[in-house]
Short mmCIF file of C-alpha atoms in Angstrom, two decimals:
data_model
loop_
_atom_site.label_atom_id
_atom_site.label_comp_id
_atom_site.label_asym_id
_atom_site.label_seq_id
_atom_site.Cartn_x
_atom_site.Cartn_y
_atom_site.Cartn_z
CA UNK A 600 88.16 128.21 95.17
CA UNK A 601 89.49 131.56 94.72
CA UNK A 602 92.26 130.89 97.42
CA UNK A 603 94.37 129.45 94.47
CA UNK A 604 96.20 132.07 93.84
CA UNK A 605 97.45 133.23 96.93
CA UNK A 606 99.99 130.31 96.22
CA UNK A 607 102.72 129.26 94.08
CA UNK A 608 101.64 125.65 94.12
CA UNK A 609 103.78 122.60 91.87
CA UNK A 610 101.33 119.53 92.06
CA UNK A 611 103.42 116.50 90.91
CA UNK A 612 100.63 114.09 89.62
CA UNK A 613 102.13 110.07 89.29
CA UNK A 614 100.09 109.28 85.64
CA UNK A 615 99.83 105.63 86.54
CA UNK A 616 98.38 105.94 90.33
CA UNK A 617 94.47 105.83 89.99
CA UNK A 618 92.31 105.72 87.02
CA UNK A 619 92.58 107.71 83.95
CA UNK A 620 89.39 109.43 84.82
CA UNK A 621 90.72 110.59 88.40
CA UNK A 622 93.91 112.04 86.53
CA UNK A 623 92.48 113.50 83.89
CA UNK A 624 89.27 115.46 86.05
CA UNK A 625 92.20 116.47 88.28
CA UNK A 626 94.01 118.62 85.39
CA UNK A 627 91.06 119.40 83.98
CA UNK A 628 90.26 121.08 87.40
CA UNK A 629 93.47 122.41 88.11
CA UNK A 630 94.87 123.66 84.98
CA UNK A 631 92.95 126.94 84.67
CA UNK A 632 94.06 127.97 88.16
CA UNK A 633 96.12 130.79 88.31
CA UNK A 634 99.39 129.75 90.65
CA UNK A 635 99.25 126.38 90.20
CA UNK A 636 102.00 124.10 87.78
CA UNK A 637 101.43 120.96 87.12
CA UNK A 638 104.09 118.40 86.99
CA UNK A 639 104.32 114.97 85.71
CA UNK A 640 106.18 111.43 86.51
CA UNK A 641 107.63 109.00 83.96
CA UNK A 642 109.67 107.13 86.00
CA UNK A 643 111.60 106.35 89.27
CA UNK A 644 113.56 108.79 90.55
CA UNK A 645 110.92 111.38 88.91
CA UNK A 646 109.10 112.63 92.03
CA UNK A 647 112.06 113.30 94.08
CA UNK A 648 113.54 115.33 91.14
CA UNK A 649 110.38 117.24 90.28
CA UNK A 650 110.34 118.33 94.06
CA UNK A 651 113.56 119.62 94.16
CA UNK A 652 112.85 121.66 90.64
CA UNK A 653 109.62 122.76 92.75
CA UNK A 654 111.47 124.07 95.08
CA UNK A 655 113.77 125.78 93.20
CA UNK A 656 111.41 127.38 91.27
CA UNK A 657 110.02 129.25 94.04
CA UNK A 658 106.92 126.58 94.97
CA UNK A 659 105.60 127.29 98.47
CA UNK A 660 103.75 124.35 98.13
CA UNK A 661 104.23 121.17 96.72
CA UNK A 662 101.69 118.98 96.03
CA UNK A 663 101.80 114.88 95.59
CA UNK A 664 99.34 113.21 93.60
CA UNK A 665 99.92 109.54 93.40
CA UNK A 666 100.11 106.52 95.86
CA UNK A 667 102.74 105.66 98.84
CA UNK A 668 106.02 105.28 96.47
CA UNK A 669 105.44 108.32 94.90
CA UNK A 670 104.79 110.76 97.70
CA UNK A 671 107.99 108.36 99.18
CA UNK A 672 109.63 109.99 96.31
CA UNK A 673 108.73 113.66 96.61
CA UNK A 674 109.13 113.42 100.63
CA UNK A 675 113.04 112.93 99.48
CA UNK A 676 113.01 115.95 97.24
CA UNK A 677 111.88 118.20 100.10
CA UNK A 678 113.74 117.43 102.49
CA UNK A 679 116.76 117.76 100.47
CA UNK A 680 115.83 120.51 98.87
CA UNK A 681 117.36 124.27 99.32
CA UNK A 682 114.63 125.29 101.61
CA UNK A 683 111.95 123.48 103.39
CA UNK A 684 108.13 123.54 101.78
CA UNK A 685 104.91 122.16 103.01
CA UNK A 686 103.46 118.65 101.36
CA UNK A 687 99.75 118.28 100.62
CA UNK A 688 98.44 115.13 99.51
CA UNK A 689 96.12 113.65 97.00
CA UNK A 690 95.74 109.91 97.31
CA UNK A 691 95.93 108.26 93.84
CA UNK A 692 97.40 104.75 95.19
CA UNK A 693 95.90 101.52 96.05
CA UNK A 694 97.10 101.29 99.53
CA UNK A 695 97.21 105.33 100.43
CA UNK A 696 98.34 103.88 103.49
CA UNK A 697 100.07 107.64 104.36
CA UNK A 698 96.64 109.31 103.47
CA UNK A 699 94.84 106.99 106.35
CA UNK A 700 96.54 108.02 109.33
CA UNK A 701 96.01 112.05 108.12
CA UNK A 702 92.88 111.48 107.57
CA UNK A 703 92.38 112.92 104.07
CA UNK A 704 89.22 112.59 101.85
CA UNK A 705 89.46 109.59 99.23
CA UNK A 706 88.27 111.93 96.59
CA UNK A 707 90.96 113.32 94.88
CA UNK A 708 89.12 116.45 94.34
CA UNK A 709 87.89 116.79 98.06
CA UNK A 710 91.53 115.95 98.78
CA UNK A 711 92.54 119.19 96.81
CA UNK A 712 89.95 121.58 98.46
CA UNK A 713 91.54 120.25 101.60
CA UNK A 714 95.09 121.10 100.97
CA UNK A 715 93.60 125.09 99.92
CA UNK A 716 92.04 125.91 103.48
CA UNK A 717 93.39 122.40 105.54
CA UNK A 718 95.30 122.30 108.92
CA UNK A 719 99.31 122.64 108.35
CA UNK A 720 100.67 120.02 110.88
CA UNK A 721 104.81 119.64 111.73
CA UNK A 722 104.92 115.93 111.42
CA UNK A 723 108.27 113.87 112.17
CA UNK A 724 110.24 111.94 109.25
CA UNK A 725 112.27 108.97 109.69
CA UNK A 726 115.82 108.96 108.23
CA UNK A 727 117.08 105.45 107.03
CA UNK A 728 120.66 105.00 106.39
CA UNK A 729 121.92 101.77 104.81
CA UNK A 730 125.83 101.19 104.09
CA UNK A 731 125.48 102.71 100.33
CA UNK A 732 122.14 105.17 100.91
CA UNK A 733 120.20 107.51 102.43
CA UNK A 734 117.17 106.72 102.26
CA UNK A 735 113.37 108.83 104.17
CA UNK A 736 109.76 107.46 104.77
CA UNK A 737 106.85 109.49 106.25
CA UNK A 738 105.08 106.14 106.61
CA UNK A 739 106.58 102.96 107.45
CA UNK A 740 109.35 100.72 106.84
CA UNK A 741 108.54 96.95 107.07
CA UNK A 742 110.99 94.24 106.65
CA UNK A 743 109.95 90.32 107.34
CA UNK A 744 106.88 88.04 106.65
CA UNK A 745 104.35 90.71 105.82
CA UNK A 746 104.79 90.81 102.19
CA UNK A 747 104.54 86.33 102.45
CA UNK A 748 100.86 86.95 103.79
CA UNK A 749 99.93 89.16 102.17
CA UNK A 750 100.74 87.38 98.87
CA UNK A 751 98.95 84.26 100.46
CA UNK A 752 95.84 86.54 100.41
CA UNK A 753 94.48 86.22 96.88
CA UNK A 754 90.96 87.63 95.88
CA UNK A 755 89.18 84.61 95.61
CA UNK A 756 90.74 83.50 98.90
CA UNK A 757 88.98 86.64 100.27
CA UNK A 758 85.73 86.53 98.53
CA UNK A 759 85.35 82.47 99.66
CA UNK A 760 86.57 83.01 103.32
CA UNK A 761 85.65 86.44 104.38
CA UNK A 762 87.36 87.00 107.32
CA UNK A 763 88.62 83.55 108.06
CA UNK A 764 90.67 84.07 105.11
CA UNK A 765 93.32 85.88 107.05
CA UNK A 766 93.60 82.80 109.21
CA UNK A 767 93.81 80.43 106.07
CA UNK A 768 96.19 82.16 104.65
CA UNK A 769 98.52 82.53 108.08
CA UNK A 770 98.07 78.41 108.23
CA UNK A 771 99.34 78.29 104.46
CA UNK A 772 102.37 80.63 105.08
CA UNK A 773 103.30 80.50 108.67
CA UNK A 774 105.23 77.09 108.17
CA UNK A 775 107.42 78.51 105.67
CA UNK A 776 108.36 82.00 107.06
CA UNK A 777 112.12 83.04 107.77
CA UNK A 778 112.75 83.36 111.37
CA UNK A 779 115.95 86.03 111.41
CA UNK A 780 118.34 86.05 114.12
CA UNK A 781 118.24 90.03 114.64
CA UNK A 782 120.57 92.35 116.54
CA UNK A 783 118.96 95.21 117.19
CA UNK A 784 120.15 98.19 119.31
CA UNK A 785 117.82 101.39 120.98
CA UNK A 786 119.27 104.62 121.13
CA UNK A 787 122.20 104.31 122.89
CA UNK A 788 121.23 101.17 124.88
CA UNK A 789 123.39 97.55 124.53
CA UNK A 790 122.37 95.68 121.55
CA UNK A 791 119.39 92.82 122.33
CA UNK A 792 119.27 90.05 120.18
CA UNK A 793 115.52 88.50 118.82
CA UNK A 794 114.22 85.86 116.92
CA UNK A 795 112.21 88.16 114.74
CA UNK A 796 109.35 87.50 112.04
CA UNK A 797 108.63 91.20 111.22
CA UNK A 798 110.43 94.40 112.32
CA UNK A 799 107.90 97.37 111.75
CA UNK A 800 109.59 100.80 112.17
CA UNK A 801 106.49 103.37 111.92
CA UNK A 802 105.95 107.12 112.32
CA UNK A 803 102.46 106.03 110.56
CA UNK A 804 99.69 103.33 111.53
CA UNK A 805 98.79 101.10 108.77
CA UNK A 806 101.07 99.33 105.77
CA UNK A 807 99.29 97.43 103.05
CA UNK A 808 96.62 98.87 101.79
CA UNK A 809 94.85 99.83 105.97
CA UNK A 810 96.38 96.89 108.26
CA UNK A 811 97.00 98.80 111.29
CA UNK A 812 100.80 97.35 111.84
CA UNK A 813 101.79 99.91 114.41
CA UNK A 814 97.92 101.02 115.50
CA UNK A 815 99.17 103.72 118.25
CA UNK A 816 101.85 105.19 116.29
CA UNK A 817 101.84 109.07 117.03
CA UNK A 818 103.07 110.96 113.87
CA UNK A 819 104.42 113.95 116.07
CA UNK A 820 106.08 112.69 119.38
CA UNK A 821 109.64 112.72 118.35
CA UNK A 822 109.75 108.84 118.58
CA UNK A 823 109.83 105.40 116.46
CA UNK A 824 107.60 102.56 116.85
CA UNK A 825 109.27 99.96 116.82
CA UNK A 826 106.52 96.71 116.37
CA UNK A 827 108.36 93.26 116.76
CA UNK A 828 106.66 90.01 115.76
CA UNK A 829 108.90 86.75 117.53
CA UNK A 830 108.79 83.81 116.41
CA UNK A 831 106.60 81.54 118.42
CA UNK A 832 104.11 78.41 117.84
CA UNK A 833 102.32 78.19 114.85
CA UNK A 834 98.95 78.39 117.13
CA UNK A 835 100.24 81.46 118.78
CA UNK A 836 101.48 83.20 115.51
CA UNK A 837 97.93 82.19 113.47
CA UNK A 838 96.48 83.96 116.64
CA UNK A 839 98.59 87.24 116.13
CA UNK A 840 97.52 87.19 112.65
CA UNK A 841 94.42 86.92 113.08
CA UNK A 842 94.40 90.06 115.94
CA UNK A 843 96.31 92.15 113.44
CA UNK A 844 94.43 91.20 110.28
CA UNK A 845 90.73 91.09 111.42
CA UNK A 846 90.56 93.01 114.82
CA UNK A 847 93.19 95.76 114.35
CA UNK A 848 95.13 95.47 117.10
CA UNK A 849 97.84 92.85 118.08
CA UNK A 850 99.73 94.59 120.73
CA UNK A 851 98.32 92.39 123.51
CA UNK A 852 100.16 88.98 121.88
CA UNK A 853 102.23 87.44 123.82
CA UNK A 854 104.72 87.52 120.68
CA UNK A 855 104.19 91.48 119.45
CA UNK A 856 106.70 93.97 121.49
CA UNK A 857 106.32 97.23 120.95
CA UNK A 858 109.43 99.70 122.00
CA UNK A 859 109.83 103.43 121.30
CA UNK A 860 113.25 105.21 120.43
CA UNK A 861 115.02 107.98 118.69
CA UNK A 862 117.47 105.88 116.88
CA UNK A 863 117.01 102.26 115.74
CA UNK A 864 119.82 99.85 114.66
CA UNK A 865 118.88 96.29 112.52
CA UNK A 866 121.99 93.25 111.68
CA UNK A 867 119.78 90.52 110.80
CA UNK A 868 121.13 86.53 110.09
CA UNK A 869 119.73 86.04 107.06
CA UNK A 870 119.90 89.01 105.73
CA UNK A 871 116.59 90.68 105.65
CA UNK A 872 114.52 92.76 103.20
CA UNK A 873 113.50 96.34 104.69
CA UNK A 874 110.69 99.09 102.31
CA UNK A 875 110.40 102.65 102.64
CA UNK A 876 106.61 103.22 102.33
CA UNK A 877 106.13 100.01 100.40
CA UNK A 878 109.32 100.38 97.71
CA UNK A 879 112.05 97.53 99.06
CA UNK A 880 115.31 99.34 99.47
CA UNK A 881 117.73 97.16 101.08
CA UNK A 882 118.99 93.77 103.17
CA UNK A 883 121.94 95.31 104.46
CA UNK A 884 122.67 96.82 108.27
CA UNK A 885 120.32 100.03 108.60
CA UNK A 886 119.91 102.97 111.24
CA UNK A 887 116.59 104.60 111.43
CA UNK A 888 116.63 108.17 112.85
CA UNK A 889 113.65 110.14 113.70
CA UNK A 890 113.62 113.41 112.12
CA UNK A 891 111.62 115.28 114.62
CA UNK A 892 108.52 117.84 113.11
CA UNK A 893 110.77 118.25 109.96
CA UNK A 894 108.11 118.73 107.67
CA UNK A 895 104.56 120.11 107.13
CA UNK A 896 101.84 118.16 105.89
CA UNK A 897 98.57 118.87 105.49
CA UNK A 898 96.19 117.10 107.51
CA UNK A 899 92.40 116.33 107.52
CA UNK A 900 89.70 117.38 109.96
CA UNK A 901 89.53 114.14 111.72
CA UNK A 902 93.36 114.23 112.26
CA UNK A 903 95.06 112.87 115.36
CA UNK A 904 98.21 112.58 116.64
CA UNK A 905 97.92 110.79 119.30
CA UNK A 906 95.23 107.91 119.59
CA UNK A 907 94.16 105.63 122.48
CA UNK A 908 93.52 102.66 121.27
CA UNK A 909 91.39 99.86 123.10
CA UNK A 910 93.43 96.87 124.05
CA UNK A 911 91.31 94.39 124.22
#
């Protein structure tokens, strides 16, 4: 590993993401090296900071440790940051959701060896802006009944069911989910109006933890997917979820719409709850903007941009 020191490296390492023994072999491994500074997180707000100080510092490579939020986090810092520096990744998180569509090694110190000799790739960034923030995710941003199933989902439920426990828990939640009347505009097309379940805005593939919400996403074509679940039958819906949950691909329901654009606008009646790569940031009108190839990532060897995915 001698390549160390041909960079000024700031790893920012999120102390609660994995276990203590991932966190502490990964300072014990990095400490020694020469060029590398490592930084730690004590609370939000901390990664975005730390990236910045990176920066400023004179890092020509900042380094995330940690799980969705936190990279989230330093993915702000850099891109508002006096100069623009590459990201490499070590997935610490339970969902690592970011870490799936790059295809990087689970081991955090395989992950590291990676970002030393790895493939540098311009990836885009989408730009949310809500009435009071700014706010970026590299991922996804989900707003809708996702986070109802999910919580439906327990491990028992799992470990009893196997995979008719995705349908069990649809049956249990579907009746109860929030149908929002949603205006939503493309570019600079009129405004359409949809009864919408779930609005999925994704530059990546997968949200919680590997469900592939917006499976042909391409991470590098200038464009949002925008993945729309309507409201339908409860048959029809339990169907859906059972395409996205145990077959990985629901873009042939009747009731999933998938659209591509550079600029997204959401007004939703009832208000409704949008993340940024998992952290909930607001219920309030919000513009996403694709931020075409504005950062570089570091990428694993079975990386693709672009996939072709089967559609039956």
């Amino acid at each position: 590993m001698s390549d160390e020191a041909t960079l000024k490296i700031s790893l920012i390492m999120n102390p609660a993401s994995g276990t203590s023994e991932q966190g502490a072999l990964l300072r014990e491994t990095l400490a020694p090296m020469s060029g590398v500074t490592i930084l730690t997180t004590d609370a939000a707000g901390d990664g975005e900071r730390l990236a910045r100080q990176a920066v400023a510092a004179g890092a020509e490579l900042v380094v995330a440790a940690g799980g969705d939020g936190t990279i989230n986090e330093i993915v702000k810092g850099l891109l508002e940051a006096e100069r623009r520096v590459p990201l490499g990744v070590i997935p610490l998180g339970t969902g690592n959701d970011l870490a799936r569509t790059l295809a990087l090694p689970t081991d955090p110190l395989e992950a590291w060896k990676l970002i030393l000799v790895g493939e540098r790739r311009k990836l885009d960034v989408i730009e949310i802006r809500t009435p009071r923030e700014l706010h970026y995710a590299l991922n996804v941003s989900a707003g809708g009944f996702s986070g109802q199933l999910n919580e439906a989902l327990s491990g028992e439920v799992k470990s009893t069911w196997g995979p008719l426990a995705y349908l069990r828990g649809a049956l249990g939640v579907l009746p109860d989910l929030t149908t929002y009347r949603t205006t939503i505009q493309y570019d600079d097309a009129a405004p359409e109006q949809v009864d919408a379940l779930n609005i999925i805005i994704a530059n990546g593939r997968t949200a919680a933890a590997g469900v592939q919400v917006a499976p042909l996403a391409n991470p590098e074509d200038g464009l949002l997917d925008v993945v729309i679940v309507h409201y339908g039958s409860l048959l029809n819906l339990v169907g859906a979820a059972a395409r996205l949950l145990v077959n990985g691909n629901y873009l042939n329901s009747e009731l999933v719409e998938l659209r591509r654009a550079k600029k997204v606008q959401v007004v939703s009646e009832p208000e409704i709850w949008f993340n940024a790569d998992g952290e909930l940031i607001t219920n309030e009108p919000i513009v996403f903007s694709v931020l075409p190839k504005a950062l570089e990532v570091v990428v694993g060897a079975e990386y693709q941009a672009e996939i072709q995915k089967d559609e039956g």
